[in-house]
Coordinates of C-alpha atoms in Angstrom, one line a residue:
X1 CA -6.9 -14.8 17.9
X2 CA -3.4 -13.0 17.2
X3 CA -2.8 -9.7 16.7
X4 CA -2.3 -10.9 12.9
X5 CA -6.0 -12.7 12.5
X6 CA -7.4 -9.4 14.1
X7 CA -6.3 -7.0 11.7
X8 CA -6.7 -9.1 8.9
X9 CA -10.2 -9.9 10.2
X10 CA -11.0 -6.3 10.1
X11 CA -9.3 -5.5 6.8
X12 CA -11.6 -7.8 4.7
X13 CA -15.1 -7.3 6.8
X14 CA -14.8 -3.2 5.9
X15 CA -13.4 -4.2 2.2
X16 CA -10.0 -2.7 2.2
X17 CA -7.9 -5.8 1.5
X18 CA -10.4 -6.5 -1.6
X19 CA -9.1 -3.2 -2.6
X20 CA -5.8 -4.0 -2.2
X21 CA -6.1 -7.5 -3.7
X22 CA -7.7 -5.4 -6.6
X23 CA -5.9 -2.3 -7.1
X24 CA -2.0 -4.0 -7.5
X25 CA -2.3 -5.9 -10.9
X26 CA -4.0 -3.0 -12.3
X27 CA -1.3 -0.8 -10.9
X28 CA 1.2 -3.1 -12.4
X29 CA -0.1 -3.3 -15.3
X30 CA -0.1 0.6 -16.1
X31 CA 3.3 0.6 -15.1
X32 CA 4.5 -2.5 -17.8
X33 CA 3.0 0.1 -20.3
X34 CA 4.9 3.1 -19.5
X35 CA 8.3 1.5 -18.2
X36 CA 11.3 1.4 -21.0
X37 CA 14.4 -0.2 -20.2
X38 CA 15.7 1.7 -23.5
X39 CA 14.6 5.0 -21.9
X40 CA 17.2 4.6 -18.8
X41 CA 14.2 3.6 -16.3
X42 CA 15.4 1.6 -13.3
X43 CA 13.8 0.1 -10.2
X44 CA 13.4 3.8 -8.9
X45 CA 10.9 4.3 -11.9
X46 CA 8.8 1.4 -11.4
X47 CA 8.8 2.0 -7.4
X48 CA 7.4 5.5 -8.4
X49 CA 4.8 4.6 -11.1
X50 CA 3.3 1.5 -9.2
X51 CA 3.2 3.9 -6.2
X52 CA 1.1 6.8 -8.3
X53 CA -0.9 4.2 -10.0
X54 CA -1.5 2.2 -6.8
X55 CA -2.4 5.2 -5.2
X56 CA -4.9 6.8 -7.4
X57 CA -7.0 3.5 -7.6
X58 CA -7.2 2.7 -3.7
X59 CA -9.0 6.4 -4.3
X60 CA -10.7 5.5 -6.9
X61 CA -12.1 2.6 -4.8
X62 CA -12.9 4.3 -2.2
X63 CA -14.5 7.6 -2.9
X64 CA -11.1 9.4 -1.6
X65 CA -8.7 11.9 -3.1
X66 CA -9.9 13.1 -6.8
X67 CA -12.6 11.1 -6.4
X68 CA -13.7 12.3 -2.8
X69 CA -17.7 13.1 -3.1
X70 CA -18.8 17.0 -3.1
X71 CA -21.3 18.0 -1.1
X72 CA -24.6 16.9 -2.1
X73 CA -23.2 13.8 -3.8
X74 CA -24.2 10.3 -3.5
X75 CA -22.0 8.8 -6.0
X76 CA -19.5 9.6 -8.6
X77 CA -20.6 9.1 -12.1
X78 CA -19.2 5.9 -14.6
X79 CA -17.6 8.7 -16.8
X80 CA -15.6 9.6 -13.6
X81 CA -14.7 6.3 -12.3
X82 CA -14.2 4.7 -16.1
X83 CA -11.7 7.1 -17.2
X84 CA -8.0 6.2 -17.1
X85 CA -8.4 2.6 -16.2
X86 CA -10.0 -0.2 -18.3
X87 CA -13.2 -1.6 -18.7
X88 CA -11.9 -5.1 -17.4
X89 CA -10.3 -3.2 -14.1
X90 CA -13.8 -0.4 -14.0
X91 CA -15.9 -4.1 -13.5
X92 CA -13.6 -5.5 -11.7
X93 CA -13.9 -3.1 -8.7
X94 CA -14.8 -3.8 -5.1
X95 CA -18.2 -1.9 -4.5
X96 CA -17.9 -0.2 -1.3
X97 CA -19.9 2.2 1.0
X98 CA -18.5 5.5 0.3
X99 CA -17.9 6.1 4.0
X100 CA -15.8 2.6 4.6
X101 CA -12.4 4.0 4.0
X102 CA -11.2 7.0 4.9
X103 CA -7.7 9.4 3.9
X104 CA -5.7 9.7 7.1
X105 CA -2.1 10.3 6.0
X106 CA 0.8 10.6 7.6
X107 CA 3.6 12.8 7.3
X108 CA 2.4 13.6 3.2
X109 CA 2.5 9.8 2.9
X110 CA -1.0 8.7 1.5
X111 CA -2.7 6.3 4.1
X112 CA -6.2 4.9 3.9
X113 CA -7.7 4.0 7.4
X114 CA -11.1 1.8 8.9
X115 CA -11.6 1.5 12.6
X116 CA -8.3 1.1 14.7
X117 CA -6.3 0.4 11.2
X118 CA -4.8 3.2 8.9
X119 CA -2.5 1.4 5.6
X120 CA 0.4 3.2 4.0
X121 CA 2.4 2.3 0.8
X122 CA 5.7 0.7 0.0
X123 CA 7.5 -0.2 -2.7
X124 CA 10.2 -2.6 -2.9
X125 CA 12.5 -4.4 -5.4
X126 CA 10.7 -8.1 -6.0
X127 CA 11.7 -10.8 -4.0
X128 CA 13.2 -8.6 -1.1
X129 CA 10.2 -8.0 1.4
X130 CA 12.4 -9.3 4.1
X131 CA 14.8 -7.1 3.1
X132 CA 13.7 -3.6 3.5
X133 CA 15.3 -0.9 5.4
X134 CA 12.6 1.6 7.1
X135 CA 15.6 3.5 8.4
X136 CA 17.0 4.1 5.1
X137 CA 13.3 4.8 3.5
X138 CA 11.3 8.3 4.6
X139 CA 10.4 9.8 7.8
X140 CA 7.1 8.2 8.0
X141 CA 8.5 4.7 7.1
X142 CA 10.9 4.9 10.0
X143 CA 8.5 6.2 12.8
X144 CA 6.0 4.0 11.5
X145 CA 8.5 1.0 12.2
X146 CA 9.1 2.5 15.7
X147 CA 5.3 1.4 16.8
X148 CA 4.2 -0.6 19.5
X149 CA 3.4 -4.2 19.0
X150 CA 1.3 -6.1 20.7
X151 CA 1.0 -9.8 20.3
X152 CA -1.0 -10.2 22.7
X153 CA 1.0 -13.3 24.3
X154 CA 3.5 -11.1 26.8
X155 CA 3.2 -12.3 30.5
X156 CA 2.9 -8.7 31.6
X157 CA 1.7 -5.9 30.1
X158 CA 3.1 -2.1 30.1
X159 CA 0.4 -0.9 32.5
X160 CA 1.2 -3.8 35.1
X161 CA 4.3 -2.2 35.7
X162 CA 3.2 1.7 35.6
X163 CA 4.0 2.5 31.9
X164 CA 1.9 3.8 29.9
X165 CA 1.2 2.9 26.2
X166 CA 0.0 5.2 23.7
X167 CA -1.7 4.0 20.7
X168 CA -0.3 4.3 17.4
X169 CA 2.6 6.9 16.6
X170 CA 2.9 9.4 19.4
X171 CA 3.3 12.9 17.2
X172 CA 0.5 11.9 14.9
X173 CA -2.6 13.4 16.0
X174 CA -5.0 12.3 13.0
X175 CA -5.2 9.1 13.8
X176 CA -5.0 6.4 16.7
X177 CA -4.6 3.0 15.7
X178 CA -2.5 0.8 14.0
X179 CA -0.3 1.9 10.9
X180 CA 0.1 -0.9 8.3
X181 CA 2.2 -1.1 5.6
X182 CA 0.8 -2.6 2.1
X183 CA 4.3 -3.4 0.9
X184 CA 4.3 -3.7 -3.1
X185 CA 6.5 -5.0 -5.8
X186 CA 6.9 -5.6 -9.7
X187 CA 9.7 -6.8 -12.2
X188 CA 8.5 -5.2 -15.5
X189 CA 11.2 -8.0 -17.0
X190 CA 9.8 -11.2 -15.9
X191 CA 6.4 -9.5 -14.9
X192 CA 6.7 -11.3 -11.3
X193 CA 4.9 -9.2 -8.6
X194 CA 3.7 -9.5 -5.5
X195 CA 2.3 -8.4 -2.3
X196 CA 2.3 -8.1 1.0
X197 CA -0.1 -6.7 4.4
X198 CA 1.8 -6.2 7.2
X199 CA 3.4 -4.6 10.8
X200 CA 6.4 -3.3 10.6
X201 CA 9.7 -2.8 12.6
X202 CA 13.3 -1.4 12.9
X203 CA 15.4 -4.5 13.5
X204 CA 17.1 -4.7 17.1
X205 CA 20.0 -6.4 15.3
X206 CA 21.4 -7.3 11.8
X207 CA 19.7 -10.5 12.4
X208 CA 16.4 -9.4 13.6
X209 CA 13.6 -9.3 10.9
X210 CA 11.7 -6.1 9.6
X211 CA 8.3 -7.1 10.2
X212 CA 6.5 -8.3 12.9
X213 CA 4.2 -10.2 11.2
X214 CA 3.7 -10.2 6.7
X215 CA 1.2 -12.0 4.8
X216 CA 1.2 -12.3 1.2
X217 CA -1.7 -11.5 -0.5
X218 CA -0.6 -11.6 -4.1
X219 CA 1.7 -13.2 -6.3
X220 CA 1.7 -13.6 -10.1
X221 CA 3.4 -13.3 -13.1
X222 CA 6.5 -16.3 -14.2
X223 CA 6.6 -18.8 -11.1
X224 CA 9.5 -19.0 -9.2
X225 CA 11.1 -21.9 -7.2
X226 CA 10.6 -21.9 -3.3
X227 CA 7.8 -19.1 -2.6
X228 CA 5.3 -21.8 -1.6
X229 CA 3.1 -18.3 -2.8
X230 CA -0.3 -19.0 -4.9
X231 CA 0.2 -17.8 -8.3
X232 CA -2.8 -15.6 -9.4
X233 CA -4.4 -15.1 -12.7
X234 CA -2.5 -12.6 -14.8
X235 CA -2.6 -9.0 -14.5
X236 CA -5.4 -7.5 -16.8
X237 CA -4.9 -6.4 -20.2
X238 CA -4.2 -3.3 -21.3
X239 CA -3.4 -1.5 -17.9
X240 CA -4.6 2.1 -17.3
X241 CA -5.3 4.2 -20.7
X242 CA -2.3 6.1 -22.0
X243 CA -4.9 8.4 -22.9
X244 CA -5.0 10.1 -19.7
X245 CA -3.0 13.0 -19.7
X246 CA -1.6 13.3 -16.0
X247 CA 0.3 10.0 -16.4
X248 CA 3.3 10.8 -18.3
X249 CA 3.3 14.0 -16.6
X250 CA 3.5 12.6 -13.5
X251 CA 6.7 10.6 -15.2
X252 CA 8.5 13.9 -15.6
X253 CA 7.6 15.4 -12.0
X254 CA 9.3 13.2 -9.5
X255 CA 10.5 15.7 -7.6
X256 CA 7.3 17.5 -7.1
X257 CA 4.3 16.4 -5.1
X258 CA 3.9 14.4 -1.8
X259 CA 7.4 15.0 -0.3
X260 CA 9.2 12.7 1.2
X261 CA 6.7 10.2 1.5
X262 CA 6.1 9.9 -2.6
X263 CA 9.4 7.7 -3.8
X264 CA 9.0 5.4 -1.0
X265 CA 5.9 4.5 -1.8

């Protein structure tokens, strides 16, 4: 097996790429209800609500963040886990053990992690996965780009010459593994979106790629020409409820927060 089928392997046994799978349309959704061309929002807007939406419902998922247990706690209530999203989404919901995913972030950029695999979040504009800049995005992005890849096909290895290789990113001490990047997008116009699971890396050269290895796992909305991507039923109804007061306040606050790490996600 590749490096690729490994992770991916691991990813759906503990239930994380269900999340994933499951958390984007409903992301994208919220978003369509909030964004307003009319109101001067631009790709920077959407980037920022399908990160906070995103976000908050990878937590939800996985008993992390506002919905990390208390002491004493078995569960979180349905009142809890109900409000702000819809019933269709609430149902919709991969069960998992509340001790399958855990927060390790990096550098204030949220990251949820199983075994030797941690996943951050990125934004993009749709259609330009192969496209993205990790130099130009924050801190985090760039060092996560700087890892260590192995394929697992090289003739030699670092340690049959010396060298040593140290997992992960050398000046993060939370966590040593493998840092993913769940890279996400949406076109509140056409309501195209899609996603993507993958390694990825600083380009040697203006030709060289971004990622060492991608694979889709979403696409929906109006089909385009060439993707050879599935298209996926469409995005549920109704989004998150407006009725939850942190959303729009979270609109107005984009300077606040996570750092560096929040408008690149």
């Amino acid at each position: 097996m590749t490096a690729e089928d490994d992770t991916l392997s691991a990813l759906h046994a503990a239930g994380l790429l269900d999340v994933l799978k499951w958390g984007a349309p409903v992301a994208f959704a919220a978003t369509d209800q909030l964004y307003d061309e009319d109101q001067g929002h631009d790709q920077g807007v959407v980037g920022y609500l399908n990160f906070k939406h995103f976000k908050d419902l990878i937590d939800r998922a996985t008993a992390n963040g506002r919905f990390k247990l208390g002491e004493g706690l078995e569960s979180l209530g349905a009142d809890v886990l109900e409000r702000g999203i819809t019933p269709e989404a609430f149902s919709a919901m991969p069960v998992l053990p509340t001790d399958a995913v855990a927060r390790r972030d990096y550098k204030q950029s949220p990251g949820w992690a199983i075994e030797d695999y941690r996943v951050l979040l990125q934004s993009y504009p749709f259609g330009k996965v192969d496209e993205i800049k990790w130099g130009q995005r924050s801190t985090a992005k760039k060092r996560v780009a700087d890892q260590f890849f192995d394929d697992g096909n090289a003739l030699f290895s670092p340690e049959d010459f010396g060298l040593e290789t140290i997992p992960g990113i050398p000046d993060d001490d939370d966590f040593e593994g493998v840092t993913l990047i769940a890279a996400h997008a949406f076109n509140p116009t056409t309501k195209q979106y899609e996603l993507y699971i993958g390694q990825s890396k600083n380009p040697v050269s203006a030709a060289d790629a971004c990622w060492y290895w991608r694979e889709p796992l979403l696409s929906g909305g109006t089909p385009i020409g060439g993707t050879g991507l599935p298209i996926t039923p469409q995005m549920p109804t109704g989004g998150a409820s407006t009725d939850v007061e942190d959303v729009p306040v979270r609109i107005k606050r984009t300077g606040a927060g996570e750092g560096s790490g929040t408008a690149n996600g």
